[in-house]
Short mmCIF file of C-alpha atoms in Angstrom, two decimals:
data_model
loop_
_atom_site.label_atom_id
_atom_site.label_comp_id
_atom_site.label_asym_id
_atom_site.label_seq_id
_atom_site.Cartn_x
_atom_site.Cartn_y
_atom_site.Cartn_z
CA TYR P 1 -82.79 -181.53 -93.43
CA ASP P 2 -83.53 -178.96 -90.80
CA ARG P 3 -86.53 -177.45 -92.53
CA ALA P 4 -90.00 -178.74 -91.72
CA ILE P 5 -92.20 -179.46 -94.73
CA THR P 6 -95.49 -179.83 -92.90
CA VAL P 7 -96.18 -176.45 -91.36
CA PHE P 8 -99.41 -174.80 -90.30
CA SER P 9 -101.23 -172.47 -92.65
CA PRO P 10 -102.59 -169.17 -91.27
CA ASP P 11 -106.04 -170.70 -90.84
CA GLY P 12 -104.84 -173.79 -89.00
CA HIS P 13 -104.55 -176.38 -91.80
CA LEU P 14 -101.72 -178.78 -92.39
CA PHE P 15 -101.81 -178.71 -96.16
CA GLN P 16 -99.33 -181.52 -96.71
CA VAL P 17 -101.51 -183.83 -94.63
CA GLU P 18 -104.60 -182.78 -96.57
CA TYR P 19 -102.82 -183.32 -99.87
CA ALA P 20 -101.79 -186.76 -98.60
CA GLN P 21 -105.45 -187.50 -97.99
CA GLU P 22 -106.11 -186.51 -101.61
CA ALA P 23 -103.48 -189.03 -102.67
CA VAL P 24 -105.34 -191.67 -100.67
CA GLN P 25 -108.54 -190.88 -102.53
CA LYS P 26 -106.80 -191.69 -105.79
CA GLY P 27 -106.06 -195.25 -104.64
CA SER P 28 -108.37 -198.14 -105.45
CA THR P 29 -111.25 -198.81 -103.10
CA VAL P 30 -110.87 -200.92 -99.99
CA VAL P 31 -113.79 -202.00 -97.84
CA GLY P 32 -113.65 -203.60 -94.39
CA ILE P 33 -116.58 -205.20 -92.54
CA ARG P 34 -116.58 -206.45 -88.97
CA GLY P 35 -118.92 -209.39 -88.43
CA THR P 36 -119.63 -211.30 -85.25
CA ASP P 37 -116.98 -213.99 -85.84
CA ILE P 38 -115.19 -212.70 -88.91
CA VAL P 39 -113.63 -209.59 -90.41
CA VAL P 40 -113.81 -209.23 -94.19
CA LEU P 41 -111.48 -207.09 -96.28
CA GLY P 42 -112.36 -206.44 -99.93
CA VAL P 43 -110.24 -204.61 -102.44
CA GLU P 44 -110.78 -203.28 -105.95
CA LYS P 45 -108.04 -204.69 -108.14
CA LYS P 46 -106.48 -202.18 -110.47
CA SER P 47 -106.26 -203.46 -113.99
CA VAL P 48 -102.69 -204.52 -114.76
CA ALA P 49 -100.78 -204.29 -118.00
CA LYS P 50 -100.93 -207.36 -120.26
CA LEU P 51 -97.39 -208.48 -119.56
CA GLN P 52 -97.49 -207.83 -115.79
CA ASP P 53 -97.77 -210.70 -113.36
CA GLU P 54 -100.79 -209.66 -111.34
CA ARG P 55 -99.96 -211.81 -108.35
CA THR P 56 -97.24 -209.36 -107.37
CA VAL P 57 -99.72 -206.60 -106.61
CA ARG P 58 -101.05 -207.19 -103.13
CA LYS P 59 -103.14 -204.72 -101.20
CA ILE P 60 -104.03 -207.00 -98.31
CA CYS P 61 -101.15 -208.19 -96.09
CA ALA P 62 -100.79 -210.12 -92.88
CA LEU P 63 -98.97 -208.31 -90.10
CA ASP P 64 -98.97 -211.30 -87.76
CA ASP P 65 -100.95 -214.52 -87.39
CA HIS P 66 -103.96 -212.77 -85.93
CA VAL P 67 -103.91 -209.31 -87.51
CA CYS P 68 -103.84 -208.05 -91.10
CA MET P 69 -104.24 -204.81 -92.98
CA ALA P 70 -105.29 -203.38 -96.32
CA PHE P 71 -104.35 -199.91 -97.57
CA ALA P 72 -105.36 -197.29 -100.09
CA GLY P 73 -102.87 -194.78 -101.50
CA LEU P 74 -99.20 -194.85 -102.41
CA THR P 75 -98.05 -198.46 -102.62
CA ALA P 76 -94.42 -197.64 -101.88
CA ASP P 77 -95.32 -195.79 -98.68
CA ALA P 78 -97.49 -198.73 -97.65
CA ARG P 79 -94.60 -201.14 -98.10
CA VAL P 80 -92.52 -199.18 -95.58
CA VAL P 81 -95.34 -198.95 -93.05
CA ILE P 82 -96.19 -202.64 -93.34
CA SER P 83 -92.56 -203.61 -92.89
CA ARG P 84 -92.24 -201.49 -89.74
CA ALA P 85 -95.51 -202.87 -88.36
CA ARG P 86 -94.42 -206.47 -88.94
CA VAL P 87 -91.15 -205.86 -87.08
CA GLU P 88 -93.05 -204.20 -84.23
CA CYS P 89 -95.39 -207.20 -83.92
CA GLN P 90 -92.41 -209.46 -83.31
CA SER P 91 -90.57 -207.03 -81.03
CA HIS P 92 -93.67 -206.78 -78.89
CA LYS P 93 -93.77 -210.56 -78.55
CA LEU P 94 -90.12 -210.51 -77.52
CA THR P 95 -90.38 -207.87 -74.81
CA VAL P 96 -93.88 -208.46 -73.49
CA GLU P 97 -94.27 -212.19 -74.20
CA ASP P 98 -97.70 -211.60 -75.72
CA PRO P 99 -98.88 -211.02 -79.30
CA VAL P 100 -99.91 -207.44 -80.08
CA THR P 101 -103.51 -206.40 -79.67
CA VAL P 102 -105.09 -204.94 -82.83
CA GLU P 103 -105.42 -201.61 -81.04
CA TYR P 104 -101.72 -201.61 -80.10
CA ILE P 105 -100.47 -202.14 -83.64
CA THR P 106 -102.97 -199.58 -84.95
CA ARG P 107 -101.70 -197.09 -82.41
CA PHE P 108 -98.13 -197.90 -83.46
CA ILE P 109 -98.89 -197.29 -87.13
CA ALA P 110 -100.80 -194.11 -86.31
CA THR P 111 -97.94 -192.82 -84.13
CA LEU P 112 -95.49 -193.58 -86.94
CA LYS P 113 -97.62 -191.63 -89.39
CA GLN P 114 -97.91 -188.71 -86.98
CA LYS P 115 -94.14 -188.59 -86.50
CA TYR P 116 -93.75 -188.04 -90.21
CA THR P 117 -96.09 -185.04 -90.04
CA GLN P 118 -93.80 -183.42 -87.50
CA SER P 119 -90.26 -184.18 -88.65
CA ASN P 120 -87.60 -182.36 -90.60
CA GLY P 121 -87.35 -182.96 -94.28
CA ARG P 122 -90.07 -185.63 -94.33
CA ARG P 123 -93.50 -185.70 -95.88
CA PRO P 124 -96.51 -187.55 -94.45
CA PHE P 125 -97.24 -191.14 -95.57
CA GLY P 126 -99.79 -191.10 -98.39
CA ILE P 127 -101.86 -194.06 -97.22
CA SER P 128 -104.91 -194.86 -95.18
CA ALA P 129 -105.03 -198.32 -93.69
CA LEU P 130 -107.77 -200.66 -92.54
CA ILE P 131 -106.38 -202.91 -89.81
CA ALA P 132 -108.38 -205.99 -88.90
CA GLY P 133 -107.93 -208.87 -86.54
CA PHE P 134 -108.83 -210.67 -83.34
CA ASP P 135 -107.46 -210.13 -79.87
CA ASP P 136 -106.86 -212.74 -77.16
CA ASP P 137 -110.38 -212.15 -75.90
CA GLY P 138 -111.78 -213.39 -79.24
CA ILE P 139 -113.51 -210.13 -80.15
CA PRO P 140 -113.15 -209.06 -83.82
CA ARG P 141 -111.77 -205.56 -84.41
CA LEU P 142 -111.50 -203.17 -87.33
CA TYR P 143 -109.53 -199.92 -87.18
CA GLN P 144 -108.81 -197.22 -89.71
CA THR P 145 -105.77 -194.91 -89.77
CA ASP P 146 -105.25 -191.89 -92.01
CA PRO P 147 -102.22 -189.82 -93.06
CA SER P 148 -102.63 -187.39 -90.17
CA GLY P 149 -102.03 -190.17 -87.66
CA THR P 150 -105.51 -190.45 -86.16
CA TYR P 151 -107.17 -193.80 -85.76
CA HIS P 152 -110.71 -194.93 -85.00
CA ALA P 153 -112.51 -198.22 -84.54
CA TRP P 154 -115.20 -199.01 -87.09
CA LYS P 155 -117.96 -201.55 -87.61
CA ALA P 156 -117.53 -201.17 -91.35
CA ASN P 157 -115.69 -198.63 -93.47
CA ALA P 158 -114.29 -197.93 -96.91
CA ILE P 159 -111.26 -195.95 -98.07
CA GLY P 160 -109.86 -194.95 -101.45
CA ARG P 161 -111.64 -194.03 -104.65
CA SER P 162 -115.43 -193.69 -104.34
CA ALA P 163 -115.20 -194.37 -100.64
CA LYS P 164 -118.14 -192.04 -100.00
CA THR P 165 -120.46 -194.12 -102.20
CA VAL P 166 -119.45 -197.32 -100.46
CA GLN P 167 -119.78 -195.71 -97.03
CA GLU P 168 -123.33 -194.61 -97.82
CA PHE P 169 -124.15 -198.12 -99.02
CA LEU P 170 -122.74 -199.59 -95.81
CA GLU P 171 -124.63 -197.16 -93.61
CA LYS P 172 -127.87 -198.28 -95.23
CA ASN P 173 -127.12 -202.00 -95.35
CA TYR P 174 -124.99 -202.83 -92.30
CA THR P 175 -127.63 -204.43 -90.08
CA GLU P 176 -127.66 -207.22 -87.53
CA ASP P 177 -129.07 -209.53 -90.22
CA ALA P 178 -126.41 -208.55 -92.70
CA ILE P 179 -123.64 -209.81 -90.40
CA ALA P 180 -125.63 -212.63 -88.85
CA ASN P 181 -123.12 -215.20 -90.07
CA ASP P 182 -119.82 -215.31 -91.95
CA SER P 183 -121.19 -215.83 -95.45
CA GLU P 184 -123.64 -212.94 -95.03
CA ALA P 185 -120.78 -210.64 -94.03
CA ILE P 186 -118.77 -211.73 -97.08
CA LYS P 187 -121.75 -211.07 -99.36
CA LEU P 188 -122.19 -207.62 -97.83
CA ALA P 189 -118.56 -206.82 -98.64
CA ILE P 190 -119.01 -207.98 -102.22
CA ARG P 191 -122.22 -206.01 -102.68
CA ALA P 192 -120.52 -202.92 -101.28
CA LEU P 193 -117.60 -203.25 -103.68
CA LEU P 194 -119.82 -204.01 -106.68
CA GLU P 195 -121.40 -200.57 -106.18
CA VAL P 196 -118.21 -198.94 -107.40
CA VAL P 197 -116.20 -201.59 -109.24
CA GLN P 198 -116.62 -201.82 -113.00
CA SER P 199 -116.97 -205.19 -114.70
CA GLY P 200 -117.80 -207.28 -111.66
CA GLY P 201 -116.02 -210.14 -109.92
CA LYS P 202 -112.82 -210.21 -111.96
CA ASN P 203 -111.72 -206.95 -110.40
CA ILE P 204 -112.31 -207.86 -106.76
CA GLU P 205 -109.89 -209.33 -104.27
CA LEU P 206 -111.24 -210.69 -101.01
CA ALA P 207 -109.72 -211.84 -97.74
CA ILE P 208 -111.13 -212.89 -94.41
CA ILE P 209 -109.71 -213.35 -90.95
CA ARG P 210 -111.38 -215.59 -88.41
CA ARG P 211 -110.77 -216.16 -84.70
CA ASN P 212 -107.57 -218.19 -84.07
CA GLN P 213 -107.00 -218.56 -87.81
CA PRO P 214 -104.53 -216.72 -90.01
CA LEU P 215 -105.54 -214.46 -92.91
CA LYS P 216 -107.22 -216.32 -95.75
CA MET P 217 -107.05 -214.87 -99.26
CA PHE P 218 -109.83 -215.99 -101.60
CA SER P 219 -108.80 -217.50 -104.91
CA ALA P 220 -110.26 -216.16 -108.16
CA LYS P 221 -112.64 -219.12 -108.39
CA GLU P 222 -113.96 -218.62 -104.85
CA ILE P 223 -114.53 -214.95 -105.55
CA GLU P 224 -116.42 -215.76 -108.75
CA LEU P 225 -118.61 -218.16 -106.80
CA GLN P 226 -119.43 -215.58 -104.17
CA VAL P 227 -120.11 -212.89 -106.76
CA ASN P 228 -122.45 -215.19 -108.69
CA GLU P 229 -124.35 -216.09 -105.55
CA THR P 230 -124.67 -212.44 -104.65
CA GLY P 231 -125.87 -211.71 -108.16
CA LYS P 232 -128.52 -214.43 -107.94
CA GLU P 233 -129.79 -213.15 -104.60
CA LYS P 234 -130.01 -209.66 -106.03
CA GLU P 235 -132.07 -210.93 -109.01
CA GLU P 236 -134.44 -212.83 -106.73
CA ALA P 237 -134.89 -209.79 -104.52
CA GLU P 238 -135.71 -207.69 -107.58
CA LYS P 239 -138.18 -210.28 -108.90
CA LYS P 240 -140.01 -210.23 -105.59
CA LYS P 241 -140.11 -206.47 -105.71
CA SER P 242 -141.48 -206.38 -109.25
CA LYS P 243 -144.11 -209.04 -108.34
CA LYS P 244 -145.30 -206.88 -105.51
CA THR P 245 -145.61 -203.80 -107.64
CA ALA P 246 -147.15 -205.58 -110.64
CA MET L 1 -86.75 -180.64 -85.71
CA ALA L 2 -84.76 -177.45 -85.85
CA LEU L 3 -85.62 -176.26 -82.34
CA GLN L 4 -84.87 -179.70 -80.94
CA ASP L 5 -81.41 -179.63 -82.47
CA VAL L 6 -80.66 -176.14 -81.17
CA CYS L 7 -81.62 -177.10 -77.63
CA LYS L 8 -79.81 -180.45 -77.99
CA TRP L 9 -82.83 -182.31 -76.59
CA GLN L 10 -83.57 -185.91 -77.45
CA ALA L 11 -87.05 -187.32 -76.96
CA PRO L 12 -86.70 -190.25 -74.52
CA ASP L 13 -87.44 -193.67 -75.93
CA THR L 14 -90.39 -194.63 -73.78
CA ARG L 15 -89.68 -198.31 -74.02
CA GLU L 16 -86.11 -198.24 -72.77
CA ALA L 17 -85.16 -198.27 -69.09
CA SER L 18 -84.95 -194.94 -67.31
CA PRO L 19 -81.93 -192.83 -68.24
CA HIS L 20 -81.38 -192.16 -64.54
CA LEU L 21 -80.16 -195.70 -63.90
CA PRO L 22 -76.38 -196.16 -63.68
CA GLN L 23 -74.78 -197.04 -66.99
CA ALA L 24 -73.92 -200.68 -67.57
CA GLY L 25 -70.24 -201.31 -66.96
CA GLY L 26 -70.03 -198.35 -64.64
CA TRP L 27 -67.49 -199.69 -62.18
CA ALA L 28 -64.10 -198.02 -62.44
CA VAL L 29 -61.40 -200.56 -61.66
CA PRO L 30 -57.61 -200.20 -61.75
CA GLN L 31 -55.90 -200.93 -65.03
CA GLY L 32 -55.32 -204.56 -65.77
CA TRP L 33 -58.12 -205.88 -63.54
CA ASP L 34 -61.40 -207.23 -64.85
CA PRO L 35 -64.40 -205.95 -62.88
CA GLN L 36 -65.62 -209.31 -61.66
CA THR L 37 -62.34 -210.45 -60.06
CA PHE L 38 -61.73 -207.03 -58.58
CA LEU L 39 -65.16 -206.96 -56.96
CA GLN L 40 -64.78 -210.46 -55.61
CA ILE L 41 -61.55 -209.57 -53.82
CA HIS L 42 -62.03 -205.94 -52.89
CA GLY L 43 -65.73 -205.25 -53.32
CA PRO L 44 -68.14 -204.41 -50.49
CA ARG L 45 -69.47 -207.31 -48.47
CA LEU L 46 -73.21 -207.27 -49.00
CA ALA L 47 -76.08 -208.76 -47.01
CA HIS L 48 -77.13 -212.30 -48.06
CA GLY L 49 -78.97 -215.25 -46.61
CA THR L 50 -82.67 -215.90 -46.49
CA THR L 51 -85.47 -218.36 -47.10
CA THR L 52 -88.20 -217.39 -49.53
CA LEU L 53 -90.60 -219.60 -51.38
CA ALA L 54 -93.52 -219.34 -53.74
CA PHE L 55 -95.82 -221.89 -55.32
CA ARG L 56 -98.89 -221.68 -57.49
CA PHE L 57 -102.01 -223.76 -57.05
CA ARG L 58 -105.65 -223.74 -58.06
CA HIS L 59 -106.65 -220.84 -55.88
CA GLY L 60 -103.76 -218.52 -56.66
CA VAL L 61 -100.12 -218.13 -55.74
CA ILE L 62 -98.66 -218.33 -52.23
CA ALA L 63 -95.50 -216.42 -51.39
CA ALA L 64 -93.79 -216.84 -48.03
CA ALA L 65 -90.50 -215.68 -46.55
CA ASP L 66 -88.61 -215.41 -43.29
CA THR L 67 -87.82 -211.97 -41.90
CA ARG L 68 -84.20 -212.16 -40.85
CA SER L 69 -81.76 -209.87 -42.62
CA SER L 70 -78.27 -211.09 -41.84
CA CYS L 71 -75.01 -209.35 -42.55
CA GLY L 72 -72.09 -211.67 -42.04
CA ASP L 73 -72.15 -212.80 -38.43
CA TYR L 74 -74.93 -210.64 -37.01
CA VAL L 75 -78.59 -210.07 -37.63
CA ALA L 76 -79.01 -206.66 -39.23
CA CYS L 77 -82.79 -206.69 -38.95
CA PRO L 78 -85.01 -209.36 -37.38
CA ALA L 79 -88.19 -207.99 -38.95
CA SER L 80 -87.39 -207.17 -42.55
CA ARG L 81 -89.88 -207.45 -45.41
CA LYS L 82 -88.85 -209.81 -48.15
CA VAL L 83 -92.07 -210.08 -50.08
CA ILE L 84 -92.69 -206.86 -51.98
CA PRO L 85 -95.89 -205.85 -53.78
CA VAL L 86 -94.98 -204.79 -57.30
CA HIS L 87 -98.42 -204.03 -58.71
CA ARG L 88 -102.07 -204.59 -57.90
CA HIS L 89 -101.89 -208.16 -59.15
CA LEU L 90 -98.15 -208.85 -58.74
CA LEU L 91 -95.87 -209.77 -55.87
CA GLY L 92 -92.17 -210.52 -55.69
CA THR L 93 -90.11 -212.46 -53.19
CA THR L 94 -86.61 -211.07 -52.83
CA SER L 95 -83.42 -212.87 -52.06
CA GLY L 96 -79.75 -212.12 -52.56
CA THR L 97 -78.53 -208.64 -51.83
CA SER L 98 -81.29 -206.66 -50.12
CA ALA L 99 -80.08 -203.37 -51.54
CA ASP L 100 -80.11 -204.67 -55.11
CA CYS L 101 -83.52 -206.28 -54.67
CA VAL L 102 -85.15 -203.15 -53.32
CA THR L 103 -83.67 -200.92 -56.04
CA TRP L 104 -84.63 -203.19 -58.91
CA TYR L 105 -88.12 -203.63 -57.60
CA ARG L 106 -88.60 -199.88 -57.49
CA VAL L 107 -87.45 -199.68 -61.11
CA LEU L 108 -89.74 -202.58 -62.06
CA ARG L 109 -92.68 -200.91 -60.35
CA ARG L 110 -92.09 -197.73 -62.36
CA GLU L 111 -91.86 -199.56 -65.67
CA LEU L 112 -94.93 -201.70 -65.03
CA ARG L 113 -97.02 -198.72 -64.00
CA LEU L 114 -96.01 -196.90 -67.22
CA ARG L 115 -96.80 -199.98 -69.24
CA GLU L 116 -100.23 -200.25 -67.64
CA LEU L 117 -101.01 -196.62 -68.44
CA ARG L 118 -99.85 -196.98 -72.03
CA GLU L 119 -101.66 -200.22 -72.78
CA GLY L 120 -104.75 -199.72 -70.66
CA GLN L 121 -104.48 -203.20 -69.17
CA LEU L 122 -102.50 -204.87 -66.39
CA PRO L 123 -99.17 -206.23 -67.63
CA SER L 124 -98.86 -210.02 -67.72
CA VAL L 125 -96.62 -211.80 -65.20
CA ALA L 126 -94.58 -213.24 -68.07
CA GLY L 127 -94.05 -209.76 -69.47
CA ALA L 128 -93.02 -208.39 -66.08
CA ALA L 129 -90.54 -211.24 -65.52
CA ARG L 130 -89.09 -210.76 -69.01
CA LEU L 131 -88.75 -207.01 -68.39
CA LEU L 132 -86.93 -207.52 -65.09
CA SER L 133 -84.57 -210.13 -66.47
CA VAL L 134 -83.71 -208.02 -69.53
CA MET L 135 -83.08 -204.93 -67.38
CA MET L 136 -80.75 -206.84 -65.08
CA SER L 137 -78.91 -208.76 -67.79
CA ARG L 138 -77.26 -205.51 -68.90
CA TYR L 139 -75.32 -205.57 -65.61
CA ARG L 140 -74.16 -209.16 -65.85
CA GLY L 141 -70.69 -209.73 -64.44
CA LEU L 142 -70.91 -206.79 -62.04
CA ASP L 143 -71.85 -208.76 -58.94
CA LEU L 144 -75.54 -207.93 -58.94
CA CYS L 145 -77.32 -210.55 -56.88
CA VAL L 146 -81.06 -210.57 -57.18
CA ALA L 147 -82.92 -213.88 -57.08
CA THR L 148 -86.64 -213.35 -57.03
CA ALA L 149 -89.86 -215.18 -57.66
CA LEU L 150 -92.53 -213.04 -59.33
CA CYS L 151 -96.02 -214.18 -58.39
CA GLY L 152 -99.23 -212.93 -59.89
CA TRP L 153 -102.61 -213.66 -61.37
CA ASP L 154 -103.06 -212.45 -64.94
CA ARG L 155 -105.26 -213.36 -67.94
CA SER L 156 -103.67 -216.81 -68.11
CA GLY L 157 -104.46 -217.62 -64.46
CA PRO L 158 -102.04 -217.94 -61.52
CA ALA L 159 -98.46 -217.49 -62.77
CA LEU L 160 -95.05 -217.86 -61.15
CA PHE L 161 -91.66 -216.92 -62.60
CA TYR L 162 -88.15 -217.16 -61.18
CA VAL L 163 -85.80 -214.38 -62.24
CA TYR L 164 -82.10 -214.25 -61.48
CA SER L 165 -79.78 -211.34 -62.04
CA ASP L 166 -77.75 -213.12 -64.71
CA GLY L 167 -80.82 -213.02 -66.92
CA THR L 168 -82.44 -216.38 -66.07
CA CYS L 169 -86.21 -216.27 -66.38
CA LEU L 170 -87.99 -219.57 -65.64
CA GLN L 171 -91.64 -220.46 -65.33
CA GLY L 172 -92.62 -223.07 -62.77
CA ASP L 173 -95.01 -224.33 -60.08
CA ILE L 174 -92.71 -224.23 -57.05
CA PHE L 175 -89.69 -222.09 -56.38
CA SER L 176 -87.67 -221.60 -53.23
CA VAL L 177 -84.75 -219.20 -53.13
CA GLY L 178 -82.06 -218.48 -50.58
CA SER L 179 -79.70 -220.20 -48.21
CA GLY L 180 -82.61 -221.97 -46.53
CA SER L 181 -84.15 -223.16 -49.77
CA PRO L 182 -82.90 -226.79 -49.67
CA TYR L 183 -84.74 -227.30 -46.38
CA ALA L 184 -87.85 -225.55 -47.70
CA TYR L 185 -87.81 -227.59 -50.94
CA GLY L 186 -87.79 -230.79 -48.91
CA VAL L 187 -91.00 -229.85 -47.13
CA LEU L 188 -92.63 -228.33 -50.23
CA ASP L 189 -91.92 -231.25 -52.53
CA GLY L 190 -93.36 -233.57 -49.93
CA GLY L 191 -96.64 -231.75 -49.43
CA TYR L 192 -97.42 -229.93 -52.72
CA ARG L 193 -100.53 -230.65 -54.77
CA TYR L 194 -102.02 -228.30 -57.38
CA ASP L 195 -105.52 -228.99 -56.01
CA MET L 196 -104.80 -228.04 -52.41
CA SER L 197 -107.30 -226.00 -50.46
CA THR L 198 -106.30 -222.52 -49.36
CA GLN L 199 -105.86 -223.59 -45.74
CA GLU L 200 -103.66 -226.51 -46.74
CA ALA L 201 -101.54 -224.16 -48.85
CA TYR L 202 -101.09 -221.70 -45.99
CA ALA L 203 -100.09 -224.52 -43.64
CA LEU L 204 -97.62 -225.95 -46.16
CA ALA L 205 -95.94 -222.58 -46.73
CA ARG L 206 -95.64 -221.87 -43.02
CA ARG L 207 -94.24 -225.31 -42.32
CA ALA L 208 -91.66 -225.01 -45.10
CA VAL L 209 -90.33 -221.67 -43.88
CA ALA L 210 -90.38 -222.77 -40.25
CA HIS L 211 -88.31 -225.87 -41.00
CA ALA L 212 -85.83 -223.81 -43.00
CA THR L 213 -85.41 -221.23 -40.26
CA HIS L 214 -84.91 -224.03 -37.77
CA ARG L 215 -81.83 -225.34 -39.57
CA ASP L 216 -80.43 -222.43 -41.60
CA ALA L 217 -78.40 -219.96 -39.56
CA TYR L 218 -79.14 -217.07 -41.89
CA SER L 219 -82.92 -217.46 -41.77
CA GLY L 220 -85.15 -216.73 -38.83
CA GLY L 221 -87.54 -214.35 -37.22
CA SER L 222 -91.19 -214.63 -38.24
CA VAL L 223 -92.95 -215.99 -41.30
CA ASP L 224 -94.51 -213.58 -43.82
CA LEU L 225 -97.28 -215.24 -45.77
CA PHE L 226 -98.90 -213.74 -48.89
CA HIS L 227 -101.68 -215.08 -51.09
CA VAL L 228 -102.28 -213.67 -54.58
CA ARG L 229 -105.89 -214.17 -55.52
CA GLU L 230 -107.88 -213.56 -58.66
CA ARG L 231 -109.14 -210.12 -57.72
CA PRO L 232 -106.37 -207.56 -57.21
CA GLY L 233 -104.91 -207.04 -53.77
CA PRO L 234 -102.96 -209.87 -52.21
CA GLU L 235 -103.54 -210.79 -48.59
CA GLN L 236 -100.87 -211.11 -46.02
CA GLU L 237 -100.31 -212.06 -42.48
CA ARG L 238 -97.28 -212.18 -40.27
CA GLU L 239 -96.86 -214.83 -37.59
CA GLU L 240 -94.76 -214.46 -34.47
CA GLU L 241 -92.01 -216.92 -33.62
CA ALA L 242 -92.26 -219.55 -36.24
CA THR L 243 -91.81 -223.02 -34.83
CA PRO L 244 -91.47 -226.14 -36.92
CA ASP L 245 -94.23 -228.70 -36.60
CA ARG L 246 -93.35 -232.03 -35.09
CA ALA L 247 -94.99 -234.30 -37.64
#
């Protein structure tokens, strides 16, 4: 194990890291939206085989009471990263007597990913993660990490398959009005996902995290409700448009 | 990495204590003896004896101490400093062995400064107290004697922790440490209120130390008074010839 796998190419690329980013783009879409009092994480559910219990496939996980993450890419790699992050959240509480800040745990995950791009016999993690939560000061935060180990804060972002389409949608539609209250932010997440998800609400998984409240996963019924409402609003908006033009 | 292995270099774990500290269990004692007994009988006689106190109230945390450093039967230094600034928002009163206190506070200062740079925010008083107690608990049984009260103002308001070298870490409103502490506790318990004014708090602290120095042989000299406020930078003043009030 004394041979490095991730080495520089003559023109300065780390190809293994770039290939890992390709692996991320094969994963199902994840969208994250930071509102004023809420952070919404939406995920495209991959269709499961008939005999598979679909509850065992979870792309959104809590790391601690006040911070959660969703990932796109290799599920097995994500399991390892999530496990390490959960342990770190508790170790931090033990040594520093305070829960982690969202930035701290993001930095930890990013540092972990970077270590694997610079170690013997190891390949980079093939996941990008969206990490969401609230700090002590009550401000909502959303961060994104990628296989190279960089991390940035975002107001809204998407990763995985068709992320570009969703990102363009968000750039056009993420306005002050769109995140004016919690339900508007949730609807924006659904609309963003519906741009790229086939066959509507059955293939969406949604979770929210609010100040001083743990992660809340939406049940299938709740998601259906939200999707129907969003659909109605869309129809009404189109009717108004056609009235104007007619 | 290959180069790392060839040079036999290990990246330091940034969260562990400095590798330059002595290893735990580093006393070499003759065969058959356990370190604690050996030190008790043959170990060096170290300086002890003091009165320090700290209490928290609405307007911050007050720390006060005498200034006599005694060594057995004589006064080694009549003007020593027992309240040590640890960080912009943190102060510690020291009691026990002066040498141990000063060393551990230097180590604590280093670790807290690194933590501040890493996290981009001032470390909490609870975190600092936990760090100190964990660092010292590795040397339990080796006659370390550090009894300190860490005072500071962090995000949760004025905070006060008592840390002892066996690993005790307690949160509280009033602590007094040292040979003169029973006398100081008497005065403090009689006059303490959380809603005191700043002037009342100063007067209470001075009176407590003065009474302790009056009766305890190992305490004396002047009174050092410190006040940790909300904005960083505690204030201090030193008074000459503390005399107890006749009340």
